Coordinates of N, CA and C in Angstrom, one line a residue:
Chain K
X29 N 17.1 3.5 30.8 CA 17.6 2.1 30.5 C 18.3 2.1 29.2
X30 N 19.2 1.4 28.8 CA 19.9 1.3 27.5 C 18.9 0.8 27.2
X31 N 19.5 1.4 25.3 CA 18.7 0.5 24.2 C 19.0 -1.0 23.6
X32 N 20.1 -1.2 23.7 CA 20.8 -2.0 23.7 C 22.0 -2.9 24.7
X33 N 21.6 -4.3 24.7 CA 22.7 -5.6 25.1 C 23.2 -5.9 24.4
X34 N 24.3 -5.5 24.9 CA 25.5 -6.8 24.3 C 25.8 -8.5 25.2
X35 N 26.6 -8.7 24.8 CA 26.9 -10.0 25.6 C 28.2 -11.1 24.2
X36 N 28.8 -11.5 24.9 CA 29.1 -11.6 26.3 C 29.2 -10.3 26.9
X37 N 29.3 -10.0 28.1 CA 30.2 -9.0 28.5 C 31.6 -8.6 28.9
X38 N 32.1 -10.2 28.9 CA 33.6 -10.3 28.9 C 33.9 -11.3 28.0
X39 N 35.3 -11.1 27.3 CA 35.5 -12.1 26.5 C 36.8 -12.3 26.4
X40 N 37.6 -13.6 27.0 CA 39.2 -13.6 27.0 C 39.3 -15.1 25.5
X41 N 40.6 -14.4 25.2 CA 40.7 -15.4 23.8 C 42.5 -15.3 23.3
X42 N 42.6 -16.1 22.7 CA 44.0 -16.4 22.9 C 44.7 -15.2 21.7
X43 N 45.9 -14.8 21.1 CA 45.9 -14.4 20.0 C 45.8 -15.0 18.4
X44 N 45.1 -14.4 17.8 CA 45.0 -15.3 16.3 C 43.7 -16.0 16.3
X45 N 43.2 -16.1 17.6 CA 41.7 -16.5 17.3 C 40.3 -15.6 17.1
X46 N 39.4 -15.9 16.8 CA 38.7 -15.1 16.4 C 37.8 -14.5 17.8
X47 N 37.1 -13.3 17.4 CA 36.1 -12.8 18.7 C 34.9 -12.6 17.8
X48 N 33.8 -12.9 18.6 CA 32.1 -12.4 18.1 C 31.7 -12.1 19.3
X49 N 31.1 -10.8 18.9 CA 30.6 -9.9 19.9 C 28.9 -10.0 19.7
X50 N 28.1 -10.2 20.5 CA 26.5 -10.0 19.8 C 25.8 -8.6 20.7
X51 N 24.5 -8.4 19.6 CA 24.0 -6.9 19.9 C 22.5 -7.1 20.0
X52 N 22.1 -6.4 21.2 CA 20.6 -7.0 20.7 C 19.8 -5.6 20.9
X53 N 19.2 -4.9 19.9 CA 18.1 -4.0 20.6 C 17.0 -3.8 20.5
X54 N 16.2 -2.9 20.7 CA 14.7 -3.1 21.2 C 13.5 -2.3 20.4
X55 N 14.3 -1.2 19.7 CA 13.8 -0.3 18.4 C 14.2 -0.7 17.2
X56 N 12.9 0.6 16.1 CA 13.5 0.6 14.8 C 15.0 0.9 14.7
X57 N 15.9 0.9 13.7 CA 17.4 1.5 13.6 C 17.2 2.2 12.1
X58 N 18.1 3.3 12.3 CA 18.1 3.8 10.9 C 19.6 3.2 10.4
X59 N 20.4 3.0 11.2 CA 22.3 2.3 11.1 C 22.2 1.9 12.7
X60 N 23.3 0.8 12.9 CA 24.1 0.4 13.7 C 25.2 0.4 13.6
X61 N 26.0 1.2 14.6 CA 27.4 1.5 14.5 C 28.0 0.6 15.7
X62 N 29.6 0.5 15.4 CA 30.3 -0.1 16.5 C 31.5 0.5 16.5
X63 N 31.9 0.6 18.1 CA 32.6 1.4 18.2 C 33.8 0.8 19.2
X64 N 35.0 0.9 19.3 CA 35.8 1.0 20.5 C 36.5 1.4 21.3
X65 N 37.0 1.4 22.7 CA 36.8 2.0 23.7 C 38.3 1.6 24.4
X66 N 39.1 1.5 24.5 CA 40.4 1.7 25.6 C 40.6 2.2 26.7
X67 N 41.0 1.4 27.3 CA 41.1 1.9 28.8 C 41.6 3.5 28.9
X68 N 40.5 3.9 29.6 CA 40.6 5.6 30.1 C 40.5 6.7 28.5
X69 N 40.3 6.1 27.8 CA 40.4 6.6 26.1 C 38.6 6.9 25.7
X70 N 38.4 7.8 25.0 CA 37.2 8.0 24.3 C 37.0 7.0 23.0
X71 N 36.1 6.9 22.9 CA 35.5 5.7 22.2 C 35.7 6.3 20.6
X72 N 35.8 5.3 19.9 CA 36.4 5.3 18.4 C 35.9 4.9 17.5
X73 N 35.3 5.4 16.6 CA 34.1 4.6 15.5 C 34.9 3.4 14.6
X74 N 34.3 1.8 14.7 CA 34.9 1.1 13.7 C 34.2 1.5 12.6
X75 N 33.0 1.0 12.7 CA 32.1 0.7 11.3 C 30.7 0.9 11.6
X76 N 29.9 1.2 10.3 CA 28.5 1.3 10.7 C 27.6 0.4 8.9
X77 N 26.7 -0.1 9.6 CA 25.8 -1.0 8.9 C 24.4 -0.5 8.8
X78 N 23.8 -0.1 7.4 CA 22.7 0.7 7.5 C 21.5 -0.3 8.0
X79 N 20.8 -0.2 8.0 CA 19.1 -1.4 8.5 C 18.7 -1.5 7.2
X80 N 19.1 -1.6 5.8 CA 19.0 -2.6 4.6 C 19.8 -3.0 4.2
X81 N 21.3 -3.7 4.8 CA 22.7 -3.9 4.5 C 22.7 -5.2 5.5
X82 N 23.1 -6.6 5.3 CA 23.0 -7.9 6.1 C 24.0 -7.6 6.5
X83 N 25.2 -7.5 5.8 CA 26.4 -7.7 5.9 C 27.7 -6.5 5.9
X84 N 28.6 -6.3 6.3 CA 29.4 -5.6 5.9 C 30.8 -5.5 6.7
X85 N 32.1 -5.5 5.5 CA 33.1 -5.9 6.1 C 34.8 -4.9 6.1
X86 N 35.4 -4.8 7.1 CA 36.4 -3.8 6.9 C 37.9 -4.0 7.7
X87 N 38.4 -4.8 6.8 CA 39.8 -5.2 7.2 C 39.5 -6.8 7.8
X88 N 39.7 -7.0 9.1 CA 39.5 -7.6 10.2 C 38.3 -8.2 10.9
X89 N 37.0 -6.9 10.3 CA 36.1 -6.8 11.3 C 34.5 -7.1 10.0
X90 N 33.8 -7.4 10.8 CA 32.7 -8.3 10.0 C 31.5 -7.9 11.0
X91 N 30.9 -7.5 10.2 CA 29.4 -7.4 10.9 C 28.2 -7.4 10.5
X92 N 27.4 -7.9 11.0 CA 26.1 -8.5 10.5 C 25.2 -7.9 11.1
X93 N 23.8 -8.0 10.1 CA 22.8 -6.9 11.1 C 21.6 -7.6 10.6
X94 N 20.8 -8.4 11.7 CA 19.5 -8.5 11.7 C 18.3 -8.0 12.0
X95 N 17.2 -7.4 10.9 CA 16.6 -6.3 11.6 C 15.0 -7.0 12.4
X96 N 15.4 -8.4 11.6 CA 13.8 -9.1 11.8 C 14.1 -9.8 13.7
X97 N 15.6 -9.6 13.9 CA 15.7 -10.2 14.9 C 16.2 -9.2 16.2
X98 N 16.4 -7.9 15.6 CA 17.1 -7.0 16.2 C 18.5 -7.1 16.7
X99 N 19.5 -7.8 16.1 CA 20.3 -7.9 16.7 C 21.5 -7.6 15.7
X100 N 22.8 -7.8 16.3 CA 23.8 -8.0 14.9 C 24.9 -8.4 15.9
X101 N 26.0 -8.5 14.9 CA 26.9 -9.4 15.7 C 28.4 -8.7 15.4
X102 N 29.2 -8.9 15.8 CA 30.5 -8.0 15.3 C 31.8 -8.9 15.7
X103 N 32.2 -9.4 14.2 CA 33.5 -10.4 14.6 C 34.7 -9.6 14.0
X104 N 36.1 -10.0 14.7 CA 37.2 -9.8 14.8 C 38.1 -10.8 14.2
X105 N 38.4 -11.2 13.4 CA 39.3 -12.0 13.1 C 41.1 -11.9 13.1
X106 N 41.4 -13.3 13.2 CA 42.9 -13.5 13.9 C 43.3 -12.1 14.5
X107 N 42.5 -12.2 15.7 CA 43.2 -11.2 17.0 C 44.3 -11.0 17.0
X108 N 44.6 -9.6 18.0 CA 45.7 -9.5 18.0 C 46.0 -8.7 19.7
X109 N 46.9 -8.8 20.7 CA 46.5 -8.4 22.0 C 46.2 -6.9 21.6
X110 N 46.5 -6.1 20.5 CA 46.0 -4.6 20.4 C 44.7 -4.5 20.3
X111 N 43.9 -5.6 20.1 CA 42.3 -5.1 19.7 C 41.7 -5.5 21.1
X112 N 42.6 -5.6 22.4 CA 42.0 -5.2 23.8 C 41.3 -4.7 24.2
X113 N 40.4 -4.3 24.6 CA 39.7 -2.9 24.4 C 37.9 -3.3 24.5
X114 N 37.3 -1.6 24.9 CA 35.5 -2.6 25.2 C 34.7 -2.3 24.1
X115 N 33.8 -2.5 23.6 CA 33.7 -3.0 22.0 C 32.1 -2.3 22.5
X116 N 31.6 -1.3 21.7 CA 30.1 -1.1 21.8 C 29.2 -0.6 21.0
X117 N 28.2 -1.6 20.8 CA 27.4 -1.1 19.4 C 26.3 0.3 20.1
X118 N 26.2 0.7 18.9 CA 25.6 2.2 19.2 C 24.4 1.9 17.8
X119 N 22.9 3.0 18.6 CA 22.3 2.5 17.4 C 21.6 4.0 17.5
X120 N 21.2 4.1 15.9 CA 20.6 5.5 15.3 C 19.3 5.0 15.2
X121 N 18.4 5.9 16.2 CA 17.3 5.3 16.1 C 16.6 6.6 15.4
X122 N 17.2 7.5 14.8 CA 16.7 8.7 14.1 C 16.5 9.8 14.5
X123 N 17.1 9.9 15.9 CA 16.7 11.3 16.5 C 18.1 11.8 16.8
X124 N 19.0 11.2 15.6 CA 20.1 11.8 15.7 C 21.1 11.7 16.7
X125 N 20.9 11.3 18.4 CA 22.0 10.9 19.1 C 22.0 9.4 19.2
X126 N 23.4 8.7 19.4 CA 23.3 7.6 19.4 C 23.1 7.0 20.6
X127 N 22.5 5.4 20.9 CA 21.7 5.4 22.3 C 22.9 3.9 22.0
X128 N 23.7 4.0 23.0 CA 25.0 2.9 23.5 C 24.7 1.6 23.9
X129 N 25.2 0.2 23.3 CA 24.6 -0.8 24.3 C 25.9 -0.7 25.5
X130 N 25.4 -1.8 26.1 CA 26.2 -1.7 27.1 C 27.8 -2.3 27.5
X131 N 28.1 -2.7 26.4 CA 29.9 -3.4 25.8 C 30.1 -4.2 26.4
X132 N 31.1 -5.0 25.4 CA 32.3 -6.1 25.7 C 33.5 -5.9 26.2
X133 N 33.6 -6.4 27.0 CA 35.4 -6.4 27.5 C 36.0 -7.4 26.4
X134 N 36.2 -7.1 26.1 CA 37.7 -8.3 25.1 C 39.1 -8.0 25.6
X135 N 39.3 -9.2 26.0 CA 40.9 -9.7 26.5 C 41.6 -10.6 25.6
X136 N 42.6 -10.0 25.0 CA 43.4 -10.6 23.8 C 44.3 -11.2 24.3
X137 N 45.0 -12.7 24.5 CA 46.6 -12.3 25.1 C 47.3 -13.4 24.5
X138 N 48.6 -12.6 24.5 CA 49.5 -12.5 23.6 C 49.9 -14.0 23.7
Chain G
X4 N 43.1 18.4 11.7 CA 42.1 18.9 13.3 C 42.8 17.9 14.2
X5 N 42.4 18.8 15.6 CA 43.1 17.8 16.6 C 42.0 16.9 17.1
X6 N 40.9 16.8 16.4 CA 40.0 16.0 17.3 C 38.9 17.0 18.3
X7 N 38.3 16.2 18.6 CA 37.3 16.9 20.1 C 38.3 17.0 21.2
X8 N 38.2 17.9 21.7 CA 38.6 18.2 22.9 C 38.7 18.6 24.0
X9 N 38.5 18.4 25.1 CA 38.1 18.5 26.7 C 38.9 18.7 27.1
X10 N 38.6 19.6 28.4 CA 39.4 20.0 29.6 C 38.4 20.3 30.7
X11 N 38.8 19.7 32.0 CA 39.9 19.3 31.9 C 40.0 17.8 31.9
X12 N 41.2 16.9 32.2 CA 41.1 15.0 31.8 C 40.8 15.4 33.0
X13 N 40.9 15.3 34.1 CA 40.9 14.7 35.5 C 40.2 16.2 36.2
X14 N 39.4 16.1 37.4 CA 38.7 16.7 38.3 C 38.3 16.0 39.2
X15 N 38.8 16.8 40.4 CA 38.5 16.2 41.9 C 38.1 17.4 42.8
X16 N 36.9 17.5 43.1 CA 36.2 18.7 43.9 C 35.4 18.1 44.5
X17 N 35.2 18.6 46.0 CA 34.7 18.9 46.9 C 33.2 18.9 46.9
X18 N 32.1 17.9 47.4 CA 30.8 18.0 47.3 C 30.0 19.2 47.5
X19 N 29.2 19.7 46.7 CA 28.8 20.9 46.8 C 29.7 22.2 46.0
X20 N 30.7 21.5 45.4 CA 31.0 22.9 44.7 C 30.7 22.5 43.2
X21 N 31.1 23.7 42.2 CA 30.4 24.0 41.2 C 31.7 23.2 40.3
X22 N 31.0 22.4 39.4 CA 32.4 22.3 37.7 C 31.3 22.6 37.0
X23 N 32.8 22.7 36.3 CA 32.0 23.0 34.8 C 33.5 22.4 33.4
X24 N 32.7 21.0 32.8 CA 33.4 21.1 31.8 C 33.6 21.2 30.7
X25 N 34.3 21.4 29.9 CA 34.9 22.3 28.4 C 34.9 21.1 27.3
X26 N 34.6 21.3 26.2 CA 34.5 20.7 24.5 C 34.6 21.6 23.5
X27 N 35.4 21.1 22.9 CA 35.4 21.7 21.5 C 35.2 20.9 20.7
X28 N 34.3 21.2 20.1 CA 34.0 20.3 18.9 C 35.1 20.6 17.9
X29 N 34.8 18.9 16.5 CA 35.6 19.3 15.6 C 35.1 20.0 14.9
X30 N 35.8 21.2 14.2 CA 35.3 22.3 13.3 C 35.0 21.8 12.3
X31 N 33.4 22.4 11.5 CA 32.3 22.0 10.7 C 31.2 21.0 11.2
X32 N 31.6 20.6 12.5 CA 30.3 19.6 13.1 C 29.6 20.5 13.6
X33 N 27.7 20.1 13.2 CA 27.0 21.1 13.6 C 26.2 20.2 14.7
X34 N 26.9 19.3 15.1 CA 25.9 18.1 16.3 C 27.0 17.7 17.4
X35 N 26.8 18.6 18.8 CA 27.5 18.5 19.7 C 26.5 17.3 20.7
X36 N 27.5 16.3 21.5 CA 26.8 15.8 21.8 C 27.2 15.6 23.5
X37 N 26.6 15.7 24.8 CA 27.6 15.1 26.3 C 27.2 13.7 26.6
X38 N 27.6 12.9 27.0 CA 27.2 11.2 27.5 C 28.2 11.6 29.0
X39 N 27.8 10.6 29.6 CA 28.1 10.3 30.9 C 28.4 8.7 30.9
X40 N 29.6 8.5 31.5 CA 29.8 7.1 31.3 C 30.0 6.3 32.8
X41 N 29.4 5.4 33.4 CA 29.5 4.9 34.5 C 29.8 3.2 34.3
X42 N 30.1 2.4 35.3 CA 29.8 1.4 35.1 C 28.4 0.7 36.3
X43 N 27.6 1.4 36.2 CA 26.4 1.2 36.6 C 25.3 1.4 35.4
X44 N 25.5 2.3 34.9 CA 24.5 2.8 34.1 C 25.2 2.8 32.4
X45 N 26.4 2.6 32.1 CA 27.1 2.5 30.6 C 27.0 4.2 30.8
X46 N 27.1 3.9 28.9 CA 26.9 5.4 28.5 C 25.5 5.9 28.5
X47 N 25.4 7.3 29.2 CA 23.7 7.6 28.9 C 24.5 9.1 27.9
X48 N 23.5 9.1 27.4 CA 23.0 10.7 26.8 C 22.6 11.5 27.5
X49 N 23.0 12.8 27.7 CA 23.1 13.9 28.4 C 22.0 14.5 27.9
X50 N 22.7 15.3 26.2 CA 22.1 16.5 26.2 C 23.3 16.6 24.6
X51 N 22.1 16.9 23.8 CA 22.5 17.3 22.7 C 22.4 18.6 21.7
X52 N 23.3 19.4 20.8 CA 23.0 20.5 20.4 C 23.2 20.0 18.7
X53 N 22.3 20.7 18.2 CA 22.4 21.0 16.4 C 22.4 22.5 16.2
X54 N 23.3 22.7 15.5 CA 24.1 24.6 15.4 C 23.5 25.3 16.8
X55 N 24.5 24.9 17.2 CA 24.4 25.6 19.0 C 22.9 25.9 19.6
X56 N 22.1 24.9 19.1 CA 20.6 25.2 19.9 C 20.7 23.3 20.5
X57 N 20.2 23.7 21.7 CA 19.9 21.9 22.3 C 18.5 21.9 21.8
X58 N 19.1 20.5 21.6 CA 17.5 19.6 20.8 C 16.8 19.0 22.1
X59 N 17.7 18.3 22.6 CA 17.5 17.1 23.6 C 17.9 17.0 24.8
X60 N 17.3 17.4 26.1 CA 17.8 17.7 27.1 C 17.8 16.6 28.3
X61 N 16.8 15.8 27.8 CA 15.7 14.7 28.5 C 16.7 14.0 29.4
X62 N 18.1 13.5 28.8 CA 18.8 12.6 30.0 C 19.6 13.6 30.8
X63 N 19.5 15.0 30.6 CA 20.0 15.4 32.0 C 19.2 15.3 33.4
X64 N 20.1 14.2 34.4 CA 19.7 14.0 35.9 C 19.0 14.7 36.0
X65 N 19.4 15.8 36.6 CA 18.3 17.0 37.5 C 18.7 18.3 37.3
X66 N 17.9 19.3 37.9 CA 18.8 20.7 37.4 C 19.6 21.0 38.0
X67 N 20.6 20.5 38.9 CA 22.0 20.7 38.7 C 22.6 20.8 37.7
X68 N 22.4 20.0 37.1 CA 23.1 19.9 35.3 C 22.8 20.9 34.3
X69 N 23.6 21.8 34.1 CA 23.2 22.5 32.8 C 24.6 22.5 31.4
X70 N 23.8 23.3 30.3 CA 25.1 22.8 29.3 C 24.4 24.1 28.2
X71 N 25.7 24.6 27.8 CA 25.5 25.5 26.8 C 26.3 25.4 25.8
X72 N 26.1 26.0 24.6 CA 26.7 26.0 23.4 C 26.7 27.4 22.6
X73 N 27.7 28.3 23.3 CA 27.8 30.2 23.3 C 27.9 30.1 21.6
X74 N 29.0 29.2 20.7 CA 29.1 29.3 19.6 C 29.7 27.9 19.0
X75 N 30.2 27.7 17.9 CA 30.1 26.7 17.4 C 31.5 25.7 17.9
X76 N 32.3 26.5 18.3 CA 33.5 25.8 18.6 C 33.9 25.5 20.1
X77 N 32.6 26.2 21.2 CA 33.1 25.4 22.1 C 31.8 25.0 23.3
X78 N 31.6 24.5 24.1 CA 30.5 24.2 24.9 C 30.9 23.5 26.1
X79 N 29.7 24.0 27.2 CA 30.1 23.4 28.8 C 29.2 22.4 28.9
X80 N 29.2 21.9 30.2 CA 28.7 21.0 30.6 C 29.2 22.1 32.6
X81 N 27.9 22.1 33.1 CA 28.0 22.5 34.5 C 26.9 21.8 35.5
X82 N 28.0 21.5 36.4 CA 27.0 21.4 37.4 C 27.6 21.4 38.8
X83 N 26.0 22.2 39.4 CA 26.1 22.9 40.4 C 25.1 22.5 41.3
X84 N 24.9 22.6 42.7 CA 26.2 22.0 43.2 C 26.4 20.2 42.9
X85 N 27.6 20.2 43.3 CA 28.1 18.3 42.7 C 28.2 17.8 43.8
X86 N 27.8 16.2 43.6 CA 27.1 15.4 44.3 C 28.6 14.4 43.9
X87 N 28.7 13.2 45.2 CA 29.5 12.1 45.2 C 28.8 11.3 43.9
X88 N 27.4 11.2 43.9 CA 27.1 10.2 43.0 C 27.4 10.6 41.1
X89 N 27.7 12.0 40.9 CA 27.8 12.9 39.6 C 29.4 12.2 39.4
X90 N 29.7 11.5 40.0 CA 31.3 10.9 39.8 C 31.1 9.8 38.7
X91 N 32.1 10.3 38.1 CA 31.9 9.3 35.9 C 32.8 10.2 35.5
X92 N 33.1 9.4 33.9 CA 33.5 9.9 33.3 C 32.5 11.1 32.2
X93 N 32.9 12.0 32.0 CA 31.9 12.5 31.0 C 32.3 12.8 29.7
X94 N 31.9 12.5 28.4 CA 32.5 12.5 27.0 C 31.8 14.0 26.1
X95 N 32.2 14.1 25.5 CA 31.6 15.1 24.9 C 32.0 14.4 22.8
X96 N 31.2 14.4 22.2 CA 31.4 14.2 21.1 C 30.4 14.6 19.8
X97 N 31.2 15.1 18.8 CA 30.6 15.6 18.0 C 30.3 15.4 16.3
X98 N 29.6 15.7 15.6 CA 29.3 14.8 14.1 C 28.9 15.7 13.3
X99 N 28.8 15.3 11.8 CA 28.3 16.2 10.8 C 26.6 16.0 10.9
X100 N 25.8 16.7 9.9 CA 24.9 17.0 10.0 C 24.3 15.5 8.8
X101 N 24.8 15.1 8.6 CA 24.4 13.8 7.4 C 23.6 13.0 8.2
X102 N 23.3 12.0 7.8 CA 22.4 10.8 8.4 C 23.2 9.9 8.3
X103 N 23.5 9.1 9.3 CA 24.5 8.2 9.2 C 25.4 8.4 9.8
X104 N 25.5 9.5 10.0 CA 27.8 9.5 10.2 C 28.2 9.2 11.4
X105 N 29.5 8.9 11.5 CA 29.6 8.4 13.1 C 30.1 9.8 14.4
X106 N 30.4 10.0 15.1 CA 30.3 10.2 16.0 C 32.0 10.5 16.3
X107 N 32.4 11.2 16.9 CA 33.5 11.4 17.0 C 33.6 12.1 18.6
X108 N 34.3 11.1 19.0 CA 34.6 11.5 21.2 C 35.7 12.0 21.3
X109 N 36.0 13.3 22.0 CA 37.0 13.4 22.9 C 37.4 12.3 23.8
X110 N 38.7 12.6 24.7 CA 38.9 11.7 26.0 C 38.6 11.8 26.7
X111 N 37.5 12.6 27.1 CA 36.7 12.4 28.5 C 37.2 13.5 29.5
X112 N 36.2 13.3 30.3 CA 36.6 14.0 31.8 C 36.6 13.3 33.1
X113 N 37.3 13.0 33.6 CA 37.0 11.8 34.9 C 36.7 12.8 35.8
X114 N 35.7 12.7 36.3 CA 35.2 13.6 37.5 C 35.1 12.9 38.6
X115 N 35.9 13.7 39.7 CA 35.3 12.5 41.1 C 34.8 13.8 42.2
X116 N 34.1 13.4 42.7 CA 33.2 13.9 43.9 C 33.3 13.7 45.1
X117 N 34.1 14.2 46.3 CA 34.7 13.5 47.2 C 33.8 14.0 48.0

């Protein structure tokens, strides 16, 4: 079974507006990473947030990590149809491979 | 570096016969990693190596599935014989030895099982 849900699991949104993705898992974490995914493409590391870090931000992308709640969230600000693509947090639960939630579709359009 | 890299992108064989697919890690990662990607199941974890010894074998299916890592720059992924349901994509990706670091994928292998 995954370690992690995401949700929504689809998400259509106009361009210029914003997207929040949420993460929820079920273990300790040593980091939570997020990653994205293009159609027929291998998946691409955005960012990663350690489990004593609330917050942390890079460019566009904003993510938050709650550990009391297990969850974290990952926003996108003023979209753009290129950040199309399926959006998945990955979590280091210390045994060194990363265990994948299960992603967002995000539909940008133009 | 060109990145991780697989071969082959696409495979289409015959139930019951053998693949086997190819990764290169990027050079100086000592953490090879295989996932299998469906949309049934997401990504699972396969089978993982630290300096060409597997740590973690646990999510490979059944023993059809095997995976080696002869030396540091390249590694298979085989299975024998292949089943309609072994049809996914399969990723291969690899990392430094740090705590933390992220994870770096090739493009995959689309495997179909006719």
């Amino acid at each position: 079974s995954q370690q992690g849900e995401e949700d929504p699991q689809a998400l259509s949104i106009q361009e210029g507006e914003n997207a929040t993705m949420n993460c929820s898992y079920k273990t300790s974490i040593n980091n939570l990473q997020w990653y994205r995914q293009n159609s027929g493409r291998g998946l691409v590391h955005l960012i990663l947030i350690r489990s004593n870090e609330r917050e942390k931000h890079s460019g566009r992308l904003r993510v938050t990590l709650d550990t009391s709640k297990k969850s974290s969230s990952l926003l996108i600000t003023a979209s753009r149809a290129a950040d199309t693509a399926s959006y998945f947090c990955a979590m280091d639960t210390g045994r060194r491979a990363l265990t994948f939630g299960s992603g967002t579709r995000l539909q940008v359009q133009p | 570096d060109a990145g991780v890299i697989q071969s082959p992108r696409h495979e289409v064989t015959e139930m019951g016969q053998e693949v086997t697919l190819r990764c290169k890690p990027i050079s100086g990662h000592d953490y090879l990693f295989w996932y299998r990607q469906t949309m049934m199941r997401g990504l699972e974890l396969l089978i993982y190596f630290n300096n060409n010894v597997p740590i973690d074998d646990s999510g490979m299916p059944e023993d059809r599935f095997s995976a080696k890592m002869p030396n540091a720059s390249f590694s298979t992924l085989k299975i024998q014989p292949s089943e309609p349901r072994d049809s996914a994509v399969y990723f291969c990706a690899s990392s430094l030895s740090d705590s933390g670091t992220e994870a770096f994928f090739g493009q995959g292998t689309r495997l179909t099982v006719v």
